[in-house]
Short mmCIF file of C-alpha atoms and ligand atoms in Angstrom, two decimals:
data_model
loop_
_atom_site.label_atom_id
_atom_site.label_comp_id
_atom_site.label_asym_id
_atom_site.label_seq_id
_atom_site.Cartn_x
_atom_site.Cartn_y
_atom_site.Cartn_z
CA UNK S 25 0.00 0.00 0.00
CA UNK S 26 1.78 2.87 -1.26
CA UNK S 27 1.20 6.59 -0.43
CA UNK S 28 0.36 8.42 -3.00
CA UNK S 29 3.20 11.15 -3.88
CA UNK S 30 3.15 14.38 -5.71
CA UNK S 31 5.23 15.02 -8.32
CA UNK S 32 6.14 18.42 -10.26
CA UNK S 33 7.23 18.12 -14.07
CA UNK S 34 10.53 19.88 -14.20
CA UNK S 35 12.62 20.23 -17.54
CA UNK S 36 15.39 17.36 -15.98
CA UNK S 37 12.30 14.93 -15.02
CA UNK S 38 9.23 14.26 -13.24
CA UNK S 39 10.70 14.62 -9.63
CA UNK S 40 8.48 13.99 -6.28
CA UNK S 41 7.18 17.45 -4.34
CA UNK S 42 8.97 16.97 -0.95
CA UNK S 43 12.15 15.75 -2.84
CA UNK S 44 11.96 19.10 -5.42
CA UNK S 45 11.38 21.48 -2.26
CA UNK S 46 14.35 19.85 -0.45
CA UNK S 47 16.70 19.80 -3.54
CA UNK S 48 15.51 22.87 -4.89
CA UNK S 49 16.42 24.58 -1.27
CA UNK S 50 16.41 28.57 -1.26
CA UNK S 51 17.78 28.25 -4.93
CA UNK S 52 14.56 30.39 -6.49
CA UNK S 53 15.20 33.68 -4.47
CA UNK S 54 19.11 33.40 -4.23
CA UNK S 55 19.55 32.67 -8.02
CA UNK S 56 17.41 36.04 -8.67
CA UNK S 57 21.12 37.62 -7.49
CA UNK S 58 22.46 35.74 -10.48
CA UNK S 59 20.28 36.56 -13.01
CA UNK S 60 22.85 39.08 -14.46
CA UNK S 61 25.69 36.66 -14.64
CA UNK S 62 23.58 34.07 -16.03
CA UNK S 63 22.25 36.16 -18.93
CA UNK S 64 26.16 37.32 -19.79
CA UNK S 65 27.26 33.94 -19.38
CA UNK S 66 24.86 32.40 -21.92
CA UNK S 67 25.04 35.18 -24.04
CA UNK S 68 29.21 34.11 -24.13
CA UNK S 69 28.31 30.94 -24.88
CA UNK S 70 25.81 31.41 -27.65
CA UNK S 71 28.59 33.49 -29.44
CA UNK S 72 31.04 31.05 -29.08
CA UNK S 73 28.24 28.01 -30.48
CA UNK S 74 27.80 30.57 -33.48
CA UNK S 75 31.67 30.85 -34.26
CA UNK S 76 32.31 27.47 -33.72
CA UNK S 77 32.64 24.49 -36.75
CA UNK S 78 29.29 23.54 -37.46
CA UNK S 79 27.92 26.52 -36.51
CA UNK S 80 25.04 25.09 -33.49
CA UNK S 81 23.29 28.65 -33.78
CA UNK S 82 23.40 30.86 -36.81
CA UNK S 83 24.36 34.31 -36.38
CA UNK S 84 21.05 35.90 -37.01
CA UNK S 85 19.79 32.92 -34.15
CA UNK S 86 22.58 34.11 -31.80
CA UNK S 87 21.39 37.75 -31.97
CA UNK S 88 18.33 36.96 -31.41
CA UNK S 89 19.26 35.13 -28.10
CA UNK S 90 21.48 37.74 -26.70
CA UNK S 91 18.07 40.07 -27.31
CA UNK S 92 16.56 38.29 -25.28
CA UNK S 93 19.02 38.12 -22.97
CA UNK S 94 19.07 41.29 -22.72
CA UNK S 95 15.55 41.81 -22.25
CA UNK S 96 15.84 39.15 -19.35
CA UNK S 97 17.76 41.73 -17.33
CA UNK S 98 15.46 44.18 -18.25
CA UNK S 99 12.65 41.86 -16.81
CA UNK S 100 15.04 41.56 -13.95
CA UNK S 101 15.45 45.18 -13.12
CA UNK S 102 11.61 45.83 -13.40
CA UNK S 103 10.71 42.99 -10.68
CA UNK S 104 9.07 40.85 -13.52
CA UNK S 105 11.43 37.86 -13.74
CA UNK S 106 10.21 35.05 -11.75
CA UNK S 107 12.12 31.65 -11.09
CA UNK S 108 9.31 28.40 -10.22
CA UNK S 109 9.86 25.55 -8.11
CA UNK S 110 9.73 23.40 -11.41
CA UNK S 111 12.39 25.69 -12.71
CA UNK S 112 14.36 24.78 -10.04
CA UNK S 113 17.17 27.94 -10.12
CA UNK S 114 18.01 30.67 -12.54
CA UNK S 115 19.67 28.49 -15.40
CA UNK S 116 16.61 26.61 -16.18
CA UNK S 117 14.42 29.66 -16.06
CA UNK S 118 16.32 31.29 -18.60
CA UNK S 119 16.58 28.57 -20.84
CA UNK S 120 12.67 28.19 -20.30
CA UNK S 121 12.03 31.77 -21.50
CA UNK S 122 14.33 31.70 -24.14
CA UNK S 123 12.38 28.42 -25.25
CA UNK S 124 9.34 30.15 -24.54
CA UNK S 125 10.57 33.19 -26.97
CA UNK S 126 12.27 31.50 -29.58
CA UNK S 127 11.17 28.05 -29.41
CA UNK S 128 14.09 25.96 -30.70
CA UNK S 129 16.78 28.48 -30.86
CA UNK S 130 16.27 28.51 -27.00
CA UNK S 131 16.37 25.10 -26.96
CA UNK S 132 19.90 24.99 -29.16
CA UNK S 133 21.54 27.10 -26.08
CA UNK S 134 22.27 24.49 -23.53
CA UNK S 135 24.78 22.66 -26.30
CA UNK S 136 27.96 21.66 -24.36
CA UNK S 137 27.16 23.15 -21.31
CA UNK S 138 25.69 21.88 -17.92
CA UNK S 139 24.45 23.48 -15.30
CA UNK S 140 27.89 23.37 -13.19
CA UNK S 141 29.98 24.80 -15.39
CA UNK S 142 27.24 27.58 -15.84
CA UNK S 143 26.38 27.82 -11.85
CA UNK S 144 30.56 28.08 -11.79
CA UNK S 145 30.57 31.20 -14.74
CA UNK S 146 27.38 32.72 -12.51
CA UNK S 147 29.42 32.49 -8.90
CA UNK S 148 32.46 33.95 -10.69
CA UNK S 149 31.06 36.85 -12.52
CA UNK S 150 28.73 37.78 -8.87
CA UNK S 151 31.73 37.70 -7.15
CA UNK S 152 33.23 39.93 -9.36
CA UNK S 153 31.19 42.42 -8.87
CA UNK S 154 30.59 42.21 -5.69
CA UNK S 155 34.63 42.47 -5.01
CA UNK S 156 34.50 45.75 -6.87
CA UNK S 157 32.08 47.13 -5.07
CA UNK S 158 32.92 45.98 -1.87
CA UNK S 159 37.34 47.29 -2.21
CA UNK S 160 35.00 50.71 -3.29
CA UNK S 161 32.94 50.95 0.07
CA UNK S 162 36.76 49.72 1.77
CA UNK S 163 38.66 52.14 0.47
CA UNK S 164 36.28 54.67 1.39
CA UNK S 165 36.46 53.79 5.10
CA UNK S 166 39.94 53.48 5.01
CA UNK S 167 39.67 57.25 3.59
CA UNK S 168 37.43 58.54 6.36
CA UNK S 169 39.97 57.07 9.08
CA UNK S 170 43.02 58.48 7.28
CA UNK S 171 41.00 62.12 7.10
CA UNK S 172 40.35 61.65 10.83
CA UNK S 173 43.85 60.50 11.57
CA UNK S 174 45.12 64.08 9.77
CA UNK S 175 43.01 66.19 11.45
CA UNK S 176 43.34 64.61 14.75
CA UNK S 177 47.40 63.53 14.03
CA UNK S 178 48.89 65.53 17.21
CA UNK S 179 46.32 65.31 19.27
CA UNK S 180 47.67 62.91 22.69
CA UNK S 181 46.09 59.94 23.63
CA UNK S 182 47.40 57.23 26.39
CA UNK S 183 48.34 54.22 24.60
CA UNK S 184 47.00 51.25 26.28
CA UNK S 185 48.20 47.18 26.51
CA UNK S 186 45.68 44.80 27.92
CA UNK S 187 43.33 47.79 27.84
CA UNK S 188 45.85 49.21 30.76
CA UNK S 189 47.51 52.55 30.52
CA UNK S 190 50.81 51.76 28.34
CA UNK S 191 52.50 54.39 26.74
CA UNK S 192 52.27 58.29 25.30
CA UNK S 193 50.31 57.48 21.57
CA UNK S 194 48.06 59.66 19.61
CA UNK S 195 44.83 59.67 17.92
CA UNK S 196 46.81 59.98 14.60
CA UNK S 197 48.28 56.74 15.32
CA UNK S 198 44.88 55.08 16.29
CA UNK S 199 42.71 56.41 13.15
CA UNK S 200 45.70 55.64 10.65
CA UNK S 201 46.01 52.00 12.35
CA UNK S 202 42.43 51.13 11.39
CA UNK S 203 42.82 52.61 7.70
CA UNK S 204 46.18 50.82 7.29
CA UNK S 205 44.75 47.45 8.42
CA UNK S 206 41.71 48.00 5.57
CA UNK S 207 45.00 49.05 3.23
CA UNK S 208 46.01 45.25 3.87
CA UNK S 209 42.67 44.06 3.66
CA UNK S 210 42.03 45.62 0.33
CA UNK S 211 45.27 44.03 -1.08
CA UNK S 212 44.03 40.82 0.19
CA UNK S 213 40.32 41.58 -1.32
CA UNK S 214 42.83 42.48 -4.87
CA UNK S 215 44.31 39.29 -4.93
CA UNK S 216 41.11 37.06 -4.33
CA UNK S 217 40.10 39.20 -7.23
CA UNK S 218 42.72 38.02 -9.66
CA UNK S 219 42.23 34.26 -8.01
CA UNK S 220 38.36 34.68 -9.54
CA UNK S 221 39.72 36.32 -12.87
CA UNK S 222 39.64 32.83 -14.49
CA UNK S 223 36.67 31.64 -16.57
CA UNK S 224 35.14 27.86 -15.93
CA UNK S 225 33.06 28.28 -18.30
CA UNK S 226 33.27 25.40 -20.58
CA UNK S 227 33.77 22.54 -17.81
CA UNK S 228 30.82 21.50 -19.01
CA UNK S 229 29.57 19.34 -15.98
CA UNK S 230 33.19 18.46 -15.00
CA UNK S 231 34.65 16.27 -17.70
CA UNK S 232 34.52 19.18 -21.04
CA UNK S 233 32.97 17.93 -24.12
CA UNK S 234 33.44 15.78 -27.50
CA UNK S 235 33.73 18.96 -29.56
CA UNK S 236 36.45 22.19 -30.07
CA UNK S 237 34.57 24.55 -28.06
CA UNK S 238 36.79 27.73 -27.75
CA UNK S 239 37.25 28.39 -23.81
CA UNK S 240 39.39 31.21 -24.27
CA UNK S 241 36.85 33.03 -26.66
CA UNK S 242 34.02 32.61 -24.21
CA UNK S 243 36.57 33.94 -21.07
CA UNK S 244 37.71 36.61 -23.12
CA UNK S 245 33.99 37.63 -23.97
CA UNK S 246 33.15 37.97 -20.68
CA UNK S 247 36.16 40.24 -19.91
CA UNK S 248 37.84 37.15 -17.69
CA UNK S 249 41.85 37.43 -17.93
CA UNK S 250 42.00 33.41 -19.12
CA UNK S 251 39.83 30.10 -18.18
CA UNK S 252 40.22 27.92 -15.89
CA UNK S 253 42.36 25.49 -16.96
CA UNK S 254 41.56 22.18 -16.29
CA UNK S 255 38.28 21.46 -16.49
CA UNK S 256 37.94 19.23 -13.58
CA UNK S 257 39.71 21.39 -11.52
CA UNK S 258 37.09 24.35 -12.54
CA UNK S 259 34.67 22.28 -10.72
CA UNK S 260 36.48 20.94 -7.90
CA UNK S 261 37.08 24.71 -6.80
CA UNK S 262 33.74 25.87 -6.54
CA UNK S 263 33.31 26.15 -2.37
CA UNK S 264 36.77 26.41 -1.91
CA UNK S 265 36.92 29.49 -3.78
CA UNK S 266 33.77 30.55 -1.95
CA UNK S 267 35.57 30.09 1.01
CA UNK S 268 38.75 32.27 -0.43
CA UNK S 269 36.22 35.07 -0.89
CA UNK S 270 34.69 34.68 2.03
CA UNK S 271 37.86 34.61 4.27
CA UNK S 272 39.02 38.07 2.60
CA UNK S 273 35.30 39.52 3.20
CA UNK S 274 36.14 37.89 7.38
CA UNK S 275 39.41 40.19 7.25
CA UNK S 276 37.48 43.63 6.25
CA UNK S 277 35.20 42.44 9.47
CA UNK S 278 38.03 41.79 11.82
CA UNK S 279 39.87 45.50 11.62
CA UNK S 280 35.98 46.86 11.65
CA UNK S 281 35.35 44.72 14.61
CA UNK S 282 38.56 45.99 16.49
CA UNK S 283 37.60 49.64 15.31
CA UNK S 284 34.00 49.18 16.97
CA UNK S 285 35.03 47.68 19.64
CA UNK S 286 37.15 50.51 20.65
CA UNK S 287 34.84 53.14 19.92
CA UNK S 288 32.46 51.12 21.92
CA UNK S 289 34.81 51.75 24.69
CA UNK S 290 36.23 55.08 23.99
CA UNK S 291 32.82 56.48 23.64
CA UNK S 292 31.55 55.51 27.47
CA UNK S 293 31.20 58.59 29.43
CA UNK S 294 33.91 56.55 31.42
CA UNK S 295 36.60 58.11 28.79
CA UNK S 296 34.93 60.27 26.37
CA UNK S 297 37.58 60.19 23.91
CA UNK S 298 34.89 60.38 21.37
CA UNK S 299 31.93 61.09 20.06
CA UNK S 300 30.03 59.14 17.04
CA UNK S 301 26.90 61.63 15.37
CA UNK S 302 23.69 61.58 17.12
CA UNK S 303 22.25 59.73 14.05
CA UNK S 304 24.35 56.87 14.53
CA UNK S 305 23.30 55.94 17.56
CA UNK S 306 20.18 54.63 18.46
CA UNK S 307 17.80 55.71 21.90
CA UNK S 308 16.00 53.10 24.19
CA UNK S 309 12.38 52.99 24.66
CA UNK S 310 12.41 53.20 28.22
CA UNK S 311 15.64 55.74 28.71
CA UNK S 312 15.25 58.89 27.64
CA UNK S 313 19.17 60.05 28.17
CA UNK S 314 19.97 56.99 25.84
CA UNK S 315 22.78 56.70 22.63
CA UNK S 316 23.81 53.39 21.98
CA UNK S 317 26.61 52.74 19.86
CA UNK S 318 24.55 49.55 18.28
CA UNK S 319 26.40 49.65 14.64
CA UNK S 320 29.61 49.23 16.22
CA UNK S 321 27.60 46.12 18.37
CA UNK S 322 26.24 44.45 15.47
CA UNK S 323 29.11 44.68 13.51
CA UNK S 324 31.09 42.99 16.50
CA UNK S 325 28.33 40.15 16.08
CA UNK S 326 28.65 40.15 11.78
CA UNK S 327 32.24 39.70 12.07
CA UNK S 328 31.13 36.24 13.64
CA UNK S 329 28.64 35.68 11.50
CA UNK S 330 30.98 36.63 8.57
CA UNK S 331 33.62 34.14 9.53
CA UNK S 332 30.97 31.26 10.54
CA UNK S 333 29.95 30.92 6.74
CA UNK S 334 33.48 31.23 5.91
CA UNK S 335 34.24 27.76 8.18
CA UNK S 336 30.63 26.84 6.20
CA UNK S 337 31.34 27.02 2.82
CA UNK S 338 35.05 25.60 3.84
CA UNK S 339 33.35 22.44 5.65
CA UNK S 340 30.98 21.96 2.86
CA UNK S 341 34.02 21.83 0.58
CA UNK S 342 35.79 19.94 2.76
CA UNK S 343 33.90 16.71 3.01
CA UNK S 344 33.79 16.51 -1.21
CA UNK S 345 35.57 14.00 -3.49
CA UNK S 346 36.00 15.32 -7.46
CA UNK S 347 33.26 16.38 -9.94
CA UNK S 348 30.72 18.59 -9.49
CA UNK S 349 28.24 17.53 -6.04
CA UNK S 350 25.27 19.04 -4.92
CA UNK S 351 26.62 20.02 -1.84
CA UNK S 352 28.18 22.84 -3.44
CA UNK S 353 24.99 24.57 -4.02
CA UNK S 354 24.64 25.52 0.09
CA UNK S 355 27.81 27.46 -0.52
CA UNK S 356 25.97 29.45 -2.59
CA UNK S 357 23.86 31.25 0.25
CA UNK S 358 26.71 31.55 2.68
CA UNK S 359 28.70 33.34 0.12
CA UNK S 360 25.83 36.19 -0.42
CA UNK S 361 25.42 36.34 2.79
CA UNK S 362 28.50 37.19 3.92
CA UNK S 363 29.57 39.71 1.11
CA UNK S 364 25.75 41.32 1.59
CA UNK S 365 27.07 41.29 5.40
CA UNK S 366 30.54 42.71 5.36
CA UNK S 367 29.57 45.38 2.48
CA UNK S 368 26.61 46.18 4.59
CA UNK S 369 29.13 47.01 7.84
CA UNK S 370 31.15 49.00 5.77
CA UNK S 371 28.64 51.39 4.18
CA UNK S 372 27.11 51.45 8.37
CA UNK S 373 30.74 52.31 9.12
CA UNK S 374 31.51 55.10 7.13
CA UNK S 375 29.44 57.92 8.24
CA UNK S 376 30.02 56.84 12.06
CA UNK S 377 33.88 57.65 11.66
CA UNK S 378 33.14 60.56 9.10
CA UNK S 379 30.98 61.93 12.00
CA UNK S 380 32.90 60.95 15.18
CA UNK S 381 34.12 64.32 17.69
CA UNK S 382 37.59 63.28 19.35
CA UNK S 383 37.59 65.34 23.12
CA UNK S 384 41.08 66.47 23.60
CA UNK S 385 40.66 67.20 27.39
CA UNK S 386 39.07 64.31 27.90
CA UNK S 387 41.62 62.11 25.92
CA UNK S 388 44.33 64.24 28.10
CA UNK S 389 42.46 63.00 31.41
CA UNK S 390 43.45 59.20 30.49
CA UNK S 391 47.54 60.54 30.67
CA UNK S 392 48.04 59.51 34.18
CA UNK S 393 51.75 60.09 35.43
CA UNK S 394 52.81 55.58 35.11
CA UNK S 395 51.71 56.81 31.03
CA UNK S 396 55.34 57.93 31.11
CA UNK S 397 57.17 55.55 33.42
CA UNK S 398 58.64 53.98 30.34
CA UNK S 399 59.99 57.03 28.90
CA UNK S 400 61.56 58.05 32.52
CA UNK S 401 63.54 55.10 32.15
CA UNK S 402 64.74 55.15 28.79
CA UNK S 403 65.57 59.01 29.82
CA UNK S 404 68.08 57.50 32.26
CA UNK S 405 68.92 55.10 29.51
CA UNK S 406 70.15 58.12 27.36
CA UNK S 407 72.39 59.36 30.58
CA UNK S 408 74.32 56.55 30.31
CA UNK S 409 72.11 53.83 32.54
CA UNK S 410 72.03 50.21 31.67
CA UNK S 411 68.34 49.80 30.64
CA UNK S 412 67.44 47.09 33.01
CA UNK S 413 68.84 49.17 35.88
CA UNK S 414 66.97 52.47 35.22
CA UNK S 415 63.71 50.01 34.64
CA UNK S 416 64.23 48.43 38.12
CA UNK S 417 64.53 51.90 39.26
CA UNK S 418 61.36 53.54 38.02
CA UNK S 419 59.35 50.45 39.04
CA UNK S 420 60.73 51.07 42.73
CA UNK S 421 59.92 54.92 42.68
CA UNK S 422 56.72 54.87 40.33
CA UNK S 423 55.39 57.13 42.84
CA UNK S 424 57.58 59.56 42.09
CA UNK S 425 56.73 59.98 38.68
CA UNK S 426 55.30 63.50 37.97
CA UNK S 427 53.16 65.35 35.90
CA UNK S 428 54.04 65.67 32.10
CA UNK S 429 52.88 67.33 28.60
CA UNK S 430 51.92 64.23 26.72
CA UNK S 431 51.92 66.43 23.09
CA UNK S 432 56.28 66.80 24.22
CA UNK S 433 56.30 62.85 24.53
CA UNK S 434 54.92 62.55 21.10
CA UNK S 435 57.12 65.31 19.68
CA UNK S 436 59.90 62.65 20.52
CA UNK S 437 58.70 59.40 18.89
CA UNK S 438 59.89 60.38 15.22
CA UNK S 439 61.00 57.49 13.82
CA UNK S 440 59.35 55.74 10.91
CA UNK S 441 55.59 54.75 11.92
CA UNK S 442 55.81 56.20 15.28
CA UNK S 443 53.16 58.78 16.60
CA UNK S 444 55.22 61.73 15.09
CA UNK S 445 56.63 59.36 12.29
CA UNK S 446 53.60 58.97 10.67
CA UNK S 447 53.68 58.81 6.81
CA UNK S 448 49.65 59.51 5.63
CA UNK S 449 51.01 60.59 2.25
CA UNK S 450 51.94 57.45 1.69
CA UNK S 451 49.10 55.90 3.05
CA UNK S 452 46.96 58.03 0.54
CA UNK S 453 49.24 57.26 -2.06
CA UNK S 454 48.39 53.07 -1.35
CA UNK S 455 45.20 53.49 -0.59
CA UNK S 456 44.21 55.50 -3.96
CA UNK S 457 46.31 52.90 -5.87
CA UNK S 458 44.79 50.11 -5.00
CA UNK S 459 41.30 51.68 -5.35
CA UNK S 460 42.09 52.98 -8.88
CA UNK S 461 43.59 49.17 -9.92
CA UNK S 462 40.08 47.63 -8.94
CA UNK S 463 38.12 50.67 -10.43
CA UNK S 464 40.27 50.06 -13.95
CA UNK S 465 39.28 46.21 -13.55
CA UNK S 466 35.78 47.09 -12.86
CA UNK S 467 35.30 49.62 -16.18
CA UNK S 468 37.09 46.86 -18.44
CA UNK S 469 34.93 44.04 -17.35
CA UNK S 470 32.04 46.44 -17.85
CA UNK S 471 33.08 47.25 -21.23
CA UNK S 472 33.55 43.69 -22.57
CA UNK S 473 30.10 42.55 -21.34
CA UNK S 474 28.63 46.01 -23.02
CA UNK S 475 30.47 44.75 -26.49
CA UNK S 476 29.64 41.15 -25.63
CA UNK S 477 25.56 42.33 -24.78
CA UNK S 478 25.58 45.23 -27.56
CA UNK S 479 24.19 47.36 -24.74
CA UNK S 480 25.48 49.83 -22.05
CA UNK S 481 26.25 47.17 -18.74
CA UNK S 482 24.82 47.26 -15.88
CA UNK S 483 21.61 47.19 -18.17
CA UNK S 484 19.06 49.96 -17.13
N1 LIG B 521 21.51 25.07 -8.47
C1 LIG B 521 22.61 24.22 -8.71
C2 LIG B 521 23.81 24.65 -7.87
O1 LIG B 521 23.83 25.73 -7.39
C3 LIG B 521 22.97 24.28 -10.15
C4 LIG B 521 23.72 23.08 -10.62
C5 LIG B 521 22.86 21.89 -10.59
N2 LIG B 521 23.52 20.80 -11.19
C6 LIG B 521 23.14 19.53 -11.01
N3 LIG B 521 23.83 18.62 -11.60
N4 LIG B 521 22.13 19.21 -10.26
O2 LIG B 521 24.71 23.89 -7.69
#
């Protein structure tokens, strides 16, 4: 006595209801990110079928697919475009309404391609974008620290060790620490960026195909430096290059998650180093006098969640043996998640540190006379003490230390990188080259995929 099951007609089969929902997953409303990359990606590929011996699509049948292509985005933009549970994700919806459209030129477009090596092109060309506009929104933080580093550059503040009063430092030094570690960050984000500047497109669904497709027409088409070059290995990567991404995206969250946390800090009335704008703080329902710092909270709680689908994706990749495995497809929330997540911190960020006051008096207030114990010693140092010695000494009289002008400490710590050492030039000069290398990337991918589409791209 069976039960009797459901099933939904999909273009790869009839396929039971519970099974479809479970394989299917969240595939309908994350693929609507990828509807872009998909339509470029096919477009590519219908190019290359109409170049290629034997000619699977005709010129005149090849324009007529990248129109609709075209008008696919369009459809996009508008809200229009839907993807169905029998469609399963974006690929098969497009192929559906190019079937729909232009009956069997649509159905001609699939020719040596699967679904991997097309889910592979999609992840690769989102990513893309995503990294440009991502190092934008970094290098615009990075900015706004550097600008609050040069107006605040002499201004003293105590340097502290396990949060304990350490040493004479400066708000220069703090600002331009944060904007430095983004520097690194975006040369980290640059390099995952060339890492994803290689084309799978072609793979097929792991193993290429019996006929000359051109790889390195269809890469260059889509403004990739070169293709993959194995095929297998153009599958095997998928997840692991999630994880790549996703790791570089965890680094932008760490140095924001170190900058919050000290301006969570630095902001209680406790210290009053600083300020952040009245609209970047939230009240409480029940507490009138209240101004929470909650962006720099929640980013302290994103940077986890950041780095948890990082060890995600990584695990998911982890467990796989070669060729292309459904598994791979979870990756594929994890990674928009945490690029939506870490651009989303940085763009919370920005006017927070554009806006934030820095209270010299108060900031003078945390100079308490051990601030300067070290420097004491290494005075005595200078007349001719062993260093241990004059140590020992100021540790035995730390009592004794007196009052001193923090902004003369600083005067003395010239050397390079120091608080009165500080080279912002050349931290603008980094910063604006690395942001200019990923805006020239950006405006040459766009232009091949405006030749490749025959339209202005991003498509309005
Ligand atoms: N939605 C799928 C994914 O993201 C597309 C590839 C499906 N391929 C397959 N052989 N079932 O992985």
């Amino acid at each position: 006595m069976g039960m009797s099951r459901k099933t939904l007609k999909t273009t790869v089969g009839l396929i039971g209801s519970d099974v479809l929902d479970y394989t299917v997953g969240d595939d309908p409303t994350l693929d609507l990110a990828l509807i872009d990359a998909d339509c470029a990606g096919s477009a590519a590929h219908a190019v290359m079928l109409s170049r290629m011996p034997g000619h699977i699509l005709s010129s005149a049948e090849c324009r007529s697919v990248i129109r609709e292509l075209v008008a696919v985005m369009r459809s996009a933009r508008a809200g229009t475009f839907s993807i169905t549970l029998a469609d399963q994700d974006v690929h098969l919806a497009v192929e559906r309404t190019l079937t729909e459209k232009l009956g069997d030129t649509g159905k001609k477009v699939h020719t040596f391609r699967s679904r991997n090596d097309q889910v592979a092109v999609d992840l690769r060309l989102f990513i893309r974008e995503e990294l440009f506009g991502l190092m934008d929104e970094a290098a615009e933080l990075a900015g706004a620290f550097l600008a609050f580093a040069r107006r605040h550059a002499a201004i003293p503040m105590a340097g502290r060790t396990h949060l304990q009063p350490a040493m004479p430092s400066s708000v220069g030094l703090w600002a331009s620490a944060h904007a430095e570690s983004l520097l690194d960050d975006l040369r980290e984000l640059a390099s995952v960026l060339d890492l994803n500047d290689q084309c799978p497109l072609g793979s097929a669904a792991s193993y290429g195909v019996p006929a000359p497709i051109d790889r390195r027409l269809t890469a260059r088409l889509l403004g990739f430096k070169r293709p993959v070059h194995n095929v297998l290995y153009a599958n095997n990567v998928r997840g692991k290059h999630e994880a790549r991404v996703l790791a570089a995206c965890g680094q932008v969250m760490l140095t924001l998650a170190r900058a919050a946390e000290d301006l969570i800090l630095f902001t209680m009335p406790e210290f009053g180093y600083f300020q952040l704008p009245e609209d970047c703080t939230t009240g409480s329902s029940i507490m009138p006098q209240k101004r929470n710092p909650d962006v720099c909270e929640l980013v302290r709680s994103r940077a986890a969640r950041v780095w948890s689908r990082t060890v995600c994706a990584a695990e998911i990749a982890r467990g796989l043996p070669s060729g292309y495995n459904r598994d791979l497809q979870d990756t594929k929330g994890e990674l928009m998640d945490g690029l939506a997540v870490t651009r989303g911190s940085l763009r919370a960020f920005l006017p927070l540190v554009r806006g934030m006051k820095a209270d010299p008096a108060a900031l003078r207030k945390g100079f308490t006379p051990d601030v300067f114990a070290t420097d004491v010693a290494l005075e005595q140092v200078s007349a001719g003490v062993p260093f241990r010695d004059a140590y020992h000494y100021v540790k035995t009289h730390l009592d004794e230390l007196g009052h001193r002008d923090p902004a003369e400490a600083l005067r003395r710590k010239t050397h390079y990188g120091a608080p009165a050492g500080l080279d912002f030039a050349w931290l603008a000069r980094e910063l604006s080259a690395v942001r200019a290398a990923g805006k020239r990337r950006c405006r040459s991918a766009h232009a091949a995929l405006s030749r490749l589409l025959g339209t202005r791209y991003p498509v309005v």
